[in-house]
Amino acid sequence: MSFTNKVVLVTGGSSGIGASTAIIFAREAANVAIVGRNETKLSKTAAECEKFGTKPLIIVADVTKDAKRIVDETIAAFGKIDVLINNAGISRSGCIADGKLIESYDAVMDTNLRSAMNMTMLAAPHLKITKGNIINISSVGGYKPLTWPILTAYGVSKAALNHFTKAAAIELAPSGVRVNAVSPGPVKTDIIENSAAPISWDDFKALTTLGRVAEPEEIAELLLFLASDKAKSITGSNYVSDNGFILK
């Protein structure tokens, strides 16, 4: 599934799903632009990409503030964008009872929804030229409330992202641009550590039908398929890969 001469822009590319996605697209000969705030982690991801003979573009940036620069630097380096993967996401603890619901909502929505909408808007003119596609990284939390109320804002942001995915797919279809989403269940990334939530991956494992937590590479392989011509009839869809999380 070669992506030779294709340009793939991945936000949140410093770790987890984003890093694995950048590496797997590099494996398929894509020119990859990886975005994140942690330059050290981005450099590690880039080093893994370079093992496949491609040198990625590292963009140290905050998607909530630097979206235009991210797109401009990608175009300056590669001249086009074929695939946009809106992967950057955070979770912040907060619920009704602890009085931090709106604080967590504001932080989470800014990154998880607003930045994806903004990146889509800014990249769309370039994607129309290449007849490219967009993949938004959502979550099973957008399908049903998670067990822990402290993750309410996270789930709300992903439900909104699901709606935006469909709306964008309708709007961009006449231009030949596909827009889809992937909703992972529990995946071993650093999101729990970064959110400071008092939960563990073992807690999530117990909530899946298959009794396991996925690896980031599993999600990245799905993204590879959706971004390829093998999925040229797919738009406005949301692929769930959750080890049966929403079945329980």
C-alpha positions as a printed Julia matrix, in Angstrom:
248×3 Matrix{Float64}:
   0.0    0.0    0.0
   2.47   2.59  -1.23
   2.14   6.3   -0.45
   5.1    7.3   -2.61
   5.05  11.07  -3.28
   2.07  11.53  -0.94
   2.26  14.12   1.84
   0.74  13.18   5.18
   0.3   15.75   7.96
  -0.1   14.23  11.43
  -0.93  16.32  14.48
  -0.11  14.93  17.89
   2.75  13.06  16.29
   5.13  12.98  19.22
   3.78   9.83  20.89
   1.07   7.2   20.96
  -1.23   6.83  17.96
   0.24   9.86  16.22
   3.82   8.63  16.42
   2.88   5.14  15.25
   0.88   6.66  12.4
   3.81   8.78  11.23
   6.12   5.77  11.32
   3.74   3.51   9.41
   3.15   6.09   6.68
   6.92   6.58   6.43
   7.18   2.81   6.01
   4.92   3.21   2.99
   7.19   5.89   1.5
   5.07   8.93   2.37
   6.5   12.37   3.06
   5.37  12.94   6.63
   4.99  16.16   8.61
   4.73  15.47  12.33
   3.39  18.06  14.74
   3.72  18.23  18.5
   4.84  20.38  21.41
   7.63  18.13  22.65
  10.64  18.43  20.35
  12.5   15.57  22.06
   9.64  13.14  21.49
   9.15  14.39  17.92
  12.81  13.74  17.22
  12.44  10.15  18.45
   9.48   9.64  16.14
  11.42  11.19  13.26
  14.35   8.85  13.9
  12.04   5.85  13.56
  10.63   7.26  10.31
  14.12   7.74   8.92
  14.8    4.02   9.27
  12.56   3.62   6.2
  14.6    6.07   4.17
  12.38   9.11   4.5
  13.16  12.26   6.46
  10.01  13.72   8.04
   9.33  17.38   8.65
   9.29  18.17  12.36
   6.96  21.0   13.34
   7.16  22.02  16.98
   3.82  23.7   17.5
   0.61  23.89  19.53
  -2.4   23.07  17.36
  -4.58  25.41  19.41
  -2.38  28.4   18.51
  -0.25  27.55  15.48
  -2.58  25.89  12.96
  -1.83  28.3   10.12
   1.92  27.98  10.64
   1.61  24.19  10.66
  -0.12  24.17   7.28
   2.17  26.83   5.83
   5.33  24.97   6.87
   4.05  21.73   5.41
   3.28  23.4    2.09
   6.65  25.19   2.11
   8.46  21.88   2.62
   6.47  19.56   0.38
   4.31  21.75  -1.87
   1.05  19.96  -1.12
  -1.02  17.98   1.4
  -2.64  14.66   0.5
  -3.74  13.44   3.93
  -4.55  15.33   7.11
  -4.77  13.3   10.31
  -6.27  15.3   13.16
  -4.88  13.26  16.01
  -3.9   15.84  18.63
  -5.99  15.31  21.74
  -5.96  15.7   25.49
  -8.01  14.71  28.5
  -8.41  16.79  31.64
 -10.05  15.65  34.86
 -13.18  17.5   35.87
 -16.79  16.78  36.73
 -19.93  18.37  38.17
 -19.16  17.26  41.71
 -15.62  18.59  41.93
 -16.49  21.94  40.36
 -13.94  21.56  37.55
 -16.28  20.53  34.73
 -16.12  23.8   32.78
 -12.38  24.15  33.36
 -11.81  20.73  31.85
 -14.36  21.39  29.09
 -12.64  24.57  27.93
  -9.21  22.93  27.77
 -10.38  19.74  26.11
 -12.67  21.32  23.52
  -9.97  23.76  22.44
  -7.6   20.94  21.54
  -9.88  18.05  20.64
 -12.51  19.88  18.6
 -11.64  23.46  17.76
  -8.12  22.65  16.57
  -9.41  19.82  14.34
 -12.01  22.14  12.83
  -9.4   24.86  12.28
  -6.83  22.49  10.78
  -9.51  21.13   8.46
 -10.51  24.6    7.32
  -6.91  25.67   6.67
  -5.86  22.44   4.94
  -9.02  22.07   2.83
  -7.89  24.32  -0.07
  -4.76  22.18  -0.47
  -6.66  18.9   -0.11
  -9.11  19.97  -2.81
  -6.18  20.27  -5.22
  -4.88  16.78  -4.44
  -8.32  15.18  -3.96
  -6.98  14.11  -0.61
  -8.64  13.05   2.58
  -8.96  13.76   6.3
  -9.11  11.37   9.22
 -10.19  12.58  12.64
  -9.15  10.55  15.67
 -12.22  10.27  17.85
 -12.96   7.79  20.64
 -15.53   5.32  21.89
 -16.08   7.99  24.53
 -18.02   9.81  21.83
 -20.46   6.91  21.65
 -21.28   6.38  25.31
 -20.44   8.09  28.61
 -17.31   6.69  30.15
 -17.44   5.09  33.58
 -15.55   7.91  35.26
 -17.35  11.3   35.37
 -13.95  13.0   35.39
 -13.74  12.13  31.68
 -17.08  13.76  30.78
 -15.55  16.66  28.86
 -13.38  14.26  26.86
 -16.41  12.25  25.77
 -18.35  15.38  24.87
 -15.46  16.61  22.69
 -15.34  13.33  20.8
 -19.11  13.22  20.26
 -18.84  16.7   18.77
 -15.9   15.62  16.61
 -18.02  12.77  15.24
 -20.69  15.24  14.18
 -18.12  17.54  12.61
 -16.66  14.62  10.66
 -20.01  13.97   8.98
 -20.65  17.65   8.34
 -17.21  18.11   6.8
 -17.65  14.98   4.68
 -20.85  16.42   3.21
 -19.34  19.84   2.57
 -16.11  18.61   0.99
 -17.52  15.72  -1.05
 -18.21  17.86  -4.15
 -14.49  18.71  -4.18
 -13.51  15.04  -4.06
 -12.18  15.21  -0.49
 -13.1   12.34   1.83
 -13.49  12.82   5.59
 -13.67   9.95   8.06
 -13.12   9.22  11.73
 -11.64   6.39  13.74
 -12.87   5.73  17.27
 -10.36   3.72  19.26
 -11.19   2.13  22.57
  -8.45   1.92  25.19
  -5.03   2.27  23.53
  -1.7    2.25  25.36
  -0.62   5.88  25.04
   0.42   8.53  27.56
  -3.0   10.23  27.66
  -3.88   8.86  31.1
  -0.54   9.94  32.54
  -0.94  13.39  31.02
  -4.51  13.78  32.3
  -3.57  12.84  35.88
  -6.76  10.77  36.08
  -6.75   8.18  38.92
  -7.29   5.23  36.55
  -5.06   2.67  34.86
  -4.97   0.61  31.69
  -5.91  -2.42  33.77
  -9.11  -0.61  34.68
  -9.87  -0.18  30.99
  -8.88  -3.75  30.12
 -11.6   -5.05  32.42
 -14.16  -3.0   30.51
 -13.46  -4.54  27.1
 -15.16  -7.65  25.76
 -11.85  -9.07  24.55
 -10.08  -8.23  27.81
  -7.24  -6.3   26.2
  -5.98  -2.82  25.5
  -4.84  -2.07  21.95
  -1.39  -0.99  20.82
  -1.05   2.27  18.86
   0.16   0.4   15.78
  -3.22  -1.32  15.45
  -4.96   2.02  15.03
  -2.25   3.32  12.69
  -2.76   0.39  10.32
  -6.47   1.22  10.15
  -5.65   4.83   9.33
  -3.34   3.66   6.56
  -6.22   1.79   4.95
  -8.69   4.68   5.27
  -6.2    7.12   3.75
  -5.5    4.84   0.79
  -7.26   4.39  -2.54
  -8.58   1.09  -1.19
 -11.04   3.22   0.8
 -11.98   5.58  -2.03
 -15.7    4.88  -1.54
 -15.63   5.62   2.19
 -16.53   9.05   3.54
 -18.47  10.28   6.55
 -17.8    6.98   8.31
 -16.54   6.29  11.81
 -14.55   3.1   12.29
 -14.6    1.65  15.8
 -11.56  -0.34  16.97
 -12.16  -0.93  20.67
 -11.76  -4.61  21.6
 -15.51  -4.64  22.22
 -15.49  -1.76  24.72
 -18.87  -0.38  23.66
 -20.45  -3.84  23.83
 -20.17  -4.0   27.62
